[in-house]
Structures are given as C-alpha cells and as structure tokens.
PDB file of C-alpha atoms in Angstrom:
ATOM      1  CA  HIS A   1     -27.120   4.604   3.951  1.00  0.00           C
ATOM      2  CA  PRO A   2     -28.549   0.749   4.004  1.00  0.00           C
ATOM      3  CA  GLU A   3     -30.255   1.565   0.334  1.00  0.00           C
ATOM      4  CA  ILE A   4     -26.626   1.231  -1.285  1.00  0.00           C
ATOM      5  CA  ALA A   5     -25.249  -2.169  -1.579  1.00  0.00           C
ATOM      6  CA  ILE A   6     -21.306  -2.419  -1.766  1.00  0.00           C
ATOM      7  CA  ASN A   7     -19.800  -5.648  -3.885  1.00  0.00           C
ATOM      8  CA  PHE A   8     -16.283  -5.895  -3.511  1.00  0.00           C
ATOM      9  CA  ILE A   9     -14.027  -7.008  -6.312  1.00  0.00           C
ATOM     10  CA  SER A  10     -10.442  -7.667  -5.757  1.00  0.00           C
ATOM     11  CA  ARG A  11      -7.958  -7.057  -9.015  1.00  0.00           C
ATOM     12  CA  ILE A  12      -5.075  -5.798  -9.726  1.00  0.00           C
ATOM     13  CA  GLY A  13      -4.727  -2.984 -12.926  1.00  0.00           C
ATOM     14  CA  MET A  14      -8.221  -0.485 -13.996  1.00  0.00           C
ATOM     15  CA  PRO A  15     -11.162  -1.781 -13.904  1.00  0.00           C
ATOM     16  CA  ASP A  16     -13.621  -1.259 -16.926  1.00  0.00           C
ATOM     17  CA  PHE A  17     -16.345   0.473 -15.125  1.00  0.00           C
ATOM     18  CA  ASP A  18     -19.100   0.251 -17.806  1.00  0.00           C
ATOM     19  CA  ARG A  19     -18.344  -3.667 -18.869  1.00  0.00           C
ATOM     20  CA  GLU A  20     -18.348  -4.685 -15.037  1.00  0.00           C
ATOM     21  CA  GLN A  21     -20.935  -2.222 -13.968  1.00  0.00           C
ATOM     22  CA  ILE A  22     -18.466  -0.781 -11.190  1.00  0.00           C
ATOM     23  CA  ASP A  23     -18.992   2.417  -9.958  1.00  0.00           C
ATOM     24  CA  ILE A  24     -16.252   3.035  -7.522  1.00  0.00           C
ATOM     25  CA  ALA A  25     -13.119   1.749  -7.354  1.00  0.00           C
ATOM     26  CA  VAL A  26      -9.932   1.614  -5.116  1.00  0.00           C
ATOM     27  CA  LEU A  27      -7.059   2.419  -7.235  1.00  0.00           C
ATOM     28  CA  PHE A  28      -3.560   2.973  -6.170  1.00  0.00           C
ATOM     29  CA  GLY A  29      -1.069   4.800  -7.958  1.00  0.00           C
ATOM     30  CA  GLU A  30      -0.536   8.726  -8.583  1.00  0.00           C
ATOM     31  CA  GLY A  31      -3.711  10.012  -9.246  1.00  0.00           C
ATOM     32  CA  ARG A  32      -3.676  10.746 -12.571  1.00  0.00           C
ATOM     33  CA  TRP A  33      -6.700   9.389 -14.130  1.00  0.00           C
ATOM     34  CA  PRO A  34      -7.508  12.116 -16.620  1.00  0.00           C
ATOM     35  CA  GLU A  35     -11.276  10.232 -17.469  1.00  0.00           C
ATOM     36  CA  LEU A  36     -11.801   9.478 -13.213  1.00  0.00           C
ATOM     37  CA  ASP A  37     -12.863  11.457 -10.013  1.00  0.00           C
ATOM     38  CA  ALA A  38      -9.909  10.637  -7.659  1.00  0.00           C
ATOM     39  CA  HIS A  39     -10.612  11.143  -4.007  1.00  0.00           C
ATOM     40  CA  ILE A  40      -7.148   9.972  -1.702  1.00  0.00           C
ATOM     41  CA  LEU A  41      -8.289   8.020   1.038  1.00  0.00           C
ATOM     42  CA  HIS A  42      -4.914   6.735   2.408  1.00  0.00           C
ATOM     43  CA  ASP A  43      -0.997   7.438   2.009  1.00  0.00           C
ATOM     44  CA  GLU A  44       1.413   4.983   1.989  1.00  0.00           C
ATOM     45  CA  GLU A  45       4.565   4.521   3.708  1.00  0.00           C
ATOM     46  CA  MET A  46       6.914   0.858   2.744  1.00  0.00           C
ATOM     47  CA  VAL A  47       9.272  -0.557   5.525  1.00  0.00           C
ATOM     48  CA  PRO A  48      11.798  -3.567   4.906  1.00  0.00           C
ATOM     49  CA  ILE A  49      10.816  -6.667   6.855  1.00  0.00           C
ATOM     50  CA  CYS A  50      12.569  -9.912   7.370  1.00  0.00           C
ATOM     51  CA  SER A  51      12.319 -12.605   9.290  1.00  0.00           C
ATOM     52  CA  PRO A  52      14.536 -12.363  13.175  1.00  0.00           C
ATOM     53  CA  GLN A  53      16.385 -15.225  11.960  1.00  0.00           C
ATOM     54  CA  LEU A  54      17.778 -14.161   8.699  1.00  0.00           C
ATOM     55  CA  VAL A  55      19.395 -10.944  10.555  1.00  0.00           C
ATOM     56  CA  ALA A  56      20.410 -13.017  13.460  1.00  0.00           C
ATOM     57  CA  GLY A  57      23.806 -14.119  12.031  1.00  0.00           C
ATOM     58  CA  LEU A  58      25.373 -10.703  12.029  1.00  0.00           C
ATOM     59  CA  GLY A  59      26.391 -10.675  15.645  1.00  0.00           C
ATOM     60  CA  ARG A  60      24.749  -6.740  15.457  1.00  0.00           C
ATOM     61  CA  PRO A  61      22.110  -4.847  15.233  1.00  0.00           C
ATOM     62  CA  PRO A  62      21.451  -4.853  11.300  1.00  0.00           C
ATOM     63  CA  GLN A  63      21.877  -1.793   9.088  1.00  0.00           C
ATOM     64  CA  ALA A  64      20.221  -0.112   6.258  1.00  0.00           C
ATOM     65  CA  LYS A  65      23.655  -0.936   4.865  1.00  0.00           C
ATOM     66  CA  ASP A  66      23.332  -4.478   5.374  1.00  0.00           C
ATOM     67  CA  LEU A  67      20.647  -4.949   2.986  1.00  0.00           C
ATOM     68  CA  ARG A  68      23.219  -5.344   0.026  1.00  0.00           C
ATOM     69  CA  SER A  69      24.080  -9.076   2.104  1.00  0.00           C
ATOM     70  CA  PHE A  70      20.624 -10.408   1.402  1.00  0.00           C
ATOM     71  CA  ALA A  71      17.595 -11.123  -1.158  1.00  0.00           C
ATOM     72  CA  LEU A  72      15.438  -8.270  -2.568  1.00  0.00           C
ATOM     73  CA  LEU A  73      11.931  -9.734  -2.258  1.00  0.00           C
ATOM     74  CA  HIS A  74       9.547  -7.301  -4.792  1.00  0.00           C
ATOM     75  CA  ILE A  75       6.156  -6.745  -5.416  1.00  0.00           C
ATOM     76  CA  ALA A  76       4.822  -6.877  -8.859  1.00  0.00           C
ATOM     77  CA  THR A  77       2.279  -3.771  -8.372  1.00  0.00           C
ATOM     78  CA  ARG A  78       5.611  -1.496  -6.925  1.00  0.00           C
ATOM     79  CA  PRO A  79       8.049  -2.337  -9.575  1.00  0.00           C
ATOM     80  CA  ARG A  80      10.485   0.739  -8.490  1.00  0.00           C
ATOM     81  CA  GLY A  81       9.846   0.174  -4.628  1.00  0.00           C
ATOM     82  CA  TRP A  82      12.920  -0.557  -3.869  1.00  0.00           C
ATOM     83  CA  ALA A  83      14.988   1.298  -6.107  1.00  0.00           C
ATOM     84  CA  ASP A  84      13.031   4.394  -4.573  1.00  0.00           C
ATOM     85  CA  TRP A  85      12.995   3.546  -0.924  1.00  0.00           C
ATOM     86  CA  LEU A  86      17.158   3.027  -1.064  1.00  0.00           C
ATOM     87  CA  SER A  87      17.160   6.282  -2.683  1.00  0.00           C
ATOM     88  CA  ALA A  88      15.339   7.925  -0.405  1.00  0.00           C
ATOM     89  CA  SER A  89      17.573   5.876   2.376  1.00  0.00           C
ATOM     90  CA  GLY A  90      21.031   7.336   0.329  1.00  0.00           C
ATOM     91  CA  LEU A  91      21.833   3.429  -0.580  1.00  0.00           C
ATOM     92  CA  SER A  92      22.170   4.401  -4.080  1.00  0.00           C
ATOM     93  CA  ASP A  93      24.845   1.222  -4.282  1.00  0.00           C
ATOM     94  CA  ILE A  94      22.590  -1.591  -3.416  1.00  0.00           C
ATOM     95  CA  ASP A  95      21.044  -2.760  -6.679  1.00  0.00           C
ATOM     96  CA  GLY A  96      17.258  -2.322  -6.181  1.00  0.00           C
ATOM     97  CA  GLU A  97      15.974  -3.820  -9.343  1.00  0.00           C
ATOM     98  CA  ASN A  98      16.607  -7.293  -8.450  1.00  0.00           C
ATOM     99  CA  GLY A  99      15.505 -10.099  -6.967  1.00  0.00           C
ATOM    100  CA  PRO A 100      12.424 -12.406  -6.471  1.00  0.00           C
ATOM    101  CA  LYS A 101       9.148 -10.501  -7.607  1.00  0.00           C
ATOM    102  CA  PHE A 102       5.698 -11.347  -6.249  1.00  0.00           C
ATOM    103  CA  GLU A 103       1.822 -10.654  -7.321  1.00  0.00           C
ATOM    104  CA  HIS A 104       0.812  -9.436  -3.798  1.00  0.00           C
ATOM    105  CA  PHE A 105       2.493  -8.096  -0.609  1.00  0.00           C
ATOM    106  CA  THR A 106       1.048 -11.112   1.572  1.00  0.00           C
ATOM    107  CA  MET A 107       2.900 -13.284  -0.724  1.00  0.00           C
ATOM    108  CA  ALA A 108       6.144 -11.318  -0.001  1.00  0.00           C
ATOM    109  CA  MET A 109       5.845 -11.014   3.121  1.00  0.00           C
ATOM    110  CA  GLN A 110       4.911 -15.032   3.364  1.00  0.00           C
ATOM    111  CA  ALA A 111       8.627 -15.295   2.159  1.00  0.00           C
ATOM    112  CA  ALA A 112      10.076 -12.765   4.287  1.00  0.00           C
ATOM    113  CA  ALA A 113       8.652 -14.536   7.220  1.00  0.00           C
ATOM    114  CA  ALA A 114      10.065 -17.934   5.743  1.00  0.00           C
ATOM    115  CA  GLY A 115      13.799 -16.585   5.496  1.00  0.00           C
ATOM    116  CA  LEU A 116      13.718 -15.984   2.151  1.00  0.00           C
ATOM    117  CA  GLY A 117      14.886 -12.594   1.857  1.00  0.00           C
ATOM    118  CA  VAL A 118      13.664  -8.792   2.862  1.00  0.00           C
ATOM    119  CA  ALA A 119      10.976  -7.497   1.405  1.00  0.00           C
ATOM    120  CA  LEU A 120       9.019  -4.061   1.348  1.00  0.00           C
ATOM    121  CA  LEU A 121       5.917  -3.577   2.457  1.00  0.00           C
ATOM    122  CA  PRO A 122       3.203  -0.936   3.198  1.00  0.00           C
ATOM    123  CA  THR A 123       2.893  -0.428   7.111  1.00  0.00           C
ATOM    124  CA  PHE A 124      -0.604  -0.604   7.063  1.00  0.00           C
ATOM    125  CA  ALA A 125      -0.158  -4.406   5.784  1.00  0.00           C
ATOM    126  CA  ILE A 126       2.268  -5.743   8.611  1.00  0.00           C
ATOM    127  CA  GLN A 127       1.032  -4.413  11.675  1.00  0.00           C
ATOM    128  CA  ASP A 128      -0.232  -7.983  12.712  1.00  0.00           C
ATOM    129  CA  GLU A 129       2.984  -9.628  11.490  1.00  0.00           C
ATOM    130  CA  LEU A 130       4.868  -6.944  13.713  1.00  0.00           C
ATOM    131  CA  ALA A 131       2.878  -7.620  16.760  1.00  0.00           C
ATOM    132  CA  THR A 132       3.481 -11.370  16.885  1.00  0.00           C
ATOM    133  CA  GLY A 133       7.557 -11.096  15.902  1.00  0.00           C
ATOM    134  CA  ARG A 134       7.235 -12.995  13.160  1.00  0.00           C
ATOM    135  CA  ILE A 135       8.788 -10.607  10.902  1.00  0.00           C
ATOM    136  CA  ILE A 136      11.005  -7.396  12.015  1.00  0.00           C
ATOM    137  CA  ALA A 137      11.641  -4.071  10.509  1.00  0.00           C
ATOM    138  CA  PRO A 138      15.462  -3.802  11.383  1.00  0.00           C
ATOM    139  CA  PHE A 139      16.488  -1.474   8.487  1.00  0.00           C
ATOM    140  CA  GLY A 140      15.494   1.888   9.109  1.00  0.00           C
ATOM    141  CA  GLN A 141      12.526   3.778   9.196  1.00  0.00           C
ATOM    142  CA  PRO A 142       9.508   3.993   6.967  1.00  0.00           C
ATOM    143  CA  LYS A 143       9.511   6.210   3.858  1.00  0.00           C
ATOM    144  CA  ALA A 144       6.889   7.527   1.753  1.00  0.00           C
ATOM    145  CA  SER A 145       5.845   5.899  -1.198  1.00  0.00           C
ATOM    146  CA  PRO A 146       4.971   8.385  -3.672  1.00  0.00           C
ATOM    147  CA  PHE A 147       1.645   6.679  -4.638  1.00  0.00           C
ATOM    148  CA  HIS A 148      -1.357   6.302  -2.713  1.00  0.00           C
ATOM    149  CA  TYR A 149      -4.611   5.063  -2.847  1.00  0.00           C
ATOM    150  CA  TYR A 150      -8.043   6.562  -4.415  1.00  0.00           C
ATOM    151  CA  ALA A 151     -11.463   5.841  -4.105  1.00  0.00           C
ATOM    152  CA  CYS A 152     -12.306   6.606  -7.771  1.00  0.00           C
ATOM    153  CA  CYS A 153     -15.301   7.126 -10.618  1.00  0.00           C
ATOM    154  CA  PRO A 154     -15.749   7.894 -13.933  1.00  0.00           C
ATOM    155  CA  LYS A 155     -16.193  11.654 -13.933  1.00  0.00           C
ATOM    156  CA  SER A 156     -19.443  11.139 -15.964  1.00  0.00           C
ATOM    157  CA  ARG A 157     -20.709   9.373 -12.669  1.00  0.00           C
ATOM    158  CA  ALA A 158     -19.563  11.567 -10.132  1.00  0.00           C
ATOM    159  CA  ARG A 159     -22.555  13.427  -9.336  1.00  0.00           C
ATOM    160  CA  LEU A 160     -25.235  10.639  -8.722  1.00  0.00           C
ATOM    161  CA  PRO A 161     -26.613  11.319  -5.615  1.00  0.00           C
ATOM    162  CA  LYS A 162     -24.875   6.944  -4.322  1.00  0.00           C
ATOM    163  CA  ILE A 163     -21.659   8.321  -5.233  1.00  0.00           C
ATOM    164  CA  ARG A 164     -21.598  11.187  -3.635  1.00  0.00           C
ATOM    165  CA  ALA A 165     -22.981  10.003  -0.892  1.00  0.00           C
ATOM    166  CA  PHE A 166     -20.354   7.172  -0.675  1.00  0.00           C
ATOM    167  CA  MET A 167     -17.938   9.632  -1.259  1.00  0.00           C
ATOM    168  CA  THR A 168     -18.689  11.756   1.461  1.00  0.00           C
ATOM    169  CA  TRP A 169     -18.880   8.744   3.811  1.00  0.00           C
ATOM    170  CA  LEU A 170     -15.326   8.182   2.910  1.00  0.00           C
ATOM    171  CA  ASP A 171     -14.206  11.960   3.616  1.00  0.00           C
ATOM    172  CA  GLN A 172     -16.167  11.828   6.994  1.00  0.00           C
ATOM    173  CA  LEU A 173     -14.015   8.345   7.921  1.00  0.00           C
ATOM    174  CA  LYS A 174     -10.614   9.691   6.981  1.00  0.00           C
ATOM    175  CA  ALA A 175     -11.787  12.987   8.895  1.00  0.00           C
ATOM    176  CA  LEU A 176     -12.128  11.089  12.009  1.00  0.00           C
ATOM    177  CA  GLN A 177      -9.076   8.990  11.350  1.00  0.00           C
ATOM    178  CA  ALA A 178      -7.090  11.762  11.071  1.00  0.00           C
ATOM    179  CA  LEU A 179      -8.797  13.526  14.587  1.00  0.00           C
ATOM    180  CA  ALA A 180      -8.163  10.346  16.286  1.00  0.00           C
ATOM    181  CA  ARG A 181      -4.682  10.249  15.214  1.00  0.00           C
ATOM    182  CA  SER A 182      -3.718  13.834  16.169  1.00  0.00           C
ATOM    183  CA  SER A 183      -5.537  12.572  19.647  1.00  0.00           C
ATOM    184  CA  GLY A 184      -3.188  10.028  20.231  1.00  0.00           C
ATOM    185  CA  LYS A 185      -5.909   7.299  19.766  1.00  0.00           C
ATOM    186  CA  GLN A 186      -6.243   4.055  17.223  1.00  0.00           C
ATOM    187  CA  ASP A 187      -7.783   3.999  13.957  1.00  0.00           C
ATOM    188  CA  TYR A 188     -10.872   3.041  13.463  1.00  0.00           C
TER     189      TYR A 188
END
C-alpha cells in the first residue's frame, strides 16, 4: 500500500491519538483498553541474562536458585517481571521487587553485560547479544509473560480503509511468521 505513509514515534505510555494525530499505536500490556481496538502482534517470553564473567566464580553451571546472590536488574515497563518469573520458577524465597530499575531494556542489557547484575529481558530483544557471547542466559528457560504487544487504534477509526488495510497486512505477516516457525524456518 504505497499510498499509506508510516511515521514511527517511540514513547512509554498511552498516546493521545487525537492530539498527536496517531492512527495506530503498538502498545504493551494485557490488551484491556476499552476505547481501543487491539490486535495481538507478539507474545513475550522473559529470560534472565548476565555477563559470563558474573557467574564464572561459581565454579559450576549456574542454577536459578543462584539468583539470590546477584543484583536483579529491572525494567521500568515491567515492574512485576522478576516477581512473576521467580514465582513461575518456584523461587518464592527470592525478593523480586528490589534492585536497580532501568527505563529501557537496552539499558538493563548493557548493565547486565557490564557485570552489574542479572537482567530479566524479552527473548526477542537479546538474540544478537546472546549470539556474540557478550551475555548468557544460564538460569533456566524463558517464561511466558502475561503481557503482549498489540497494534491498537481508537474503535471510532477501526473501519477506516487505511487502518483496515494496515491491520490486515499485520495479520498476514503474523500468519506468515507462524507458518515459518512451524516449518522450522526463521522469522521474517
């Protein structure tokens, strides 16, 4: 659809669709926005990561219970991330609320790579860094987050042709990605 112009704006929080002249926003959450038409784009899995040097002194492969020995690095947009992950891992005796907080996951990843602690990050955001060996994920498998990414628009605009075309394209792309994953191929 070459007739549709796409402008990207990055922010944390709910946009003002009218004041900012935004047609569609990608939002992160539970999808409970009564005034919005929300289409799920992507699930999220979270996994603890750190620098290899941080755990080298253990003298054995790290285990999830070793997390109590390190600072837990938090992402401001996921305030319950650690508490949820620890609970899902059966580690209710580790305090998942305390530790340094970072505005963006890239900042938390840099802090973890620098050896400042263990960050809980979305798997999609760390693939390149994991591949370089700069960070590792030695504390267990990723856990599903209760939150997702959604393409959202005001319900009053959901039937506009340009919005329907864009949402249809997103749905088609998501279907192609699912097909590629099921056949063992990489995402697009």
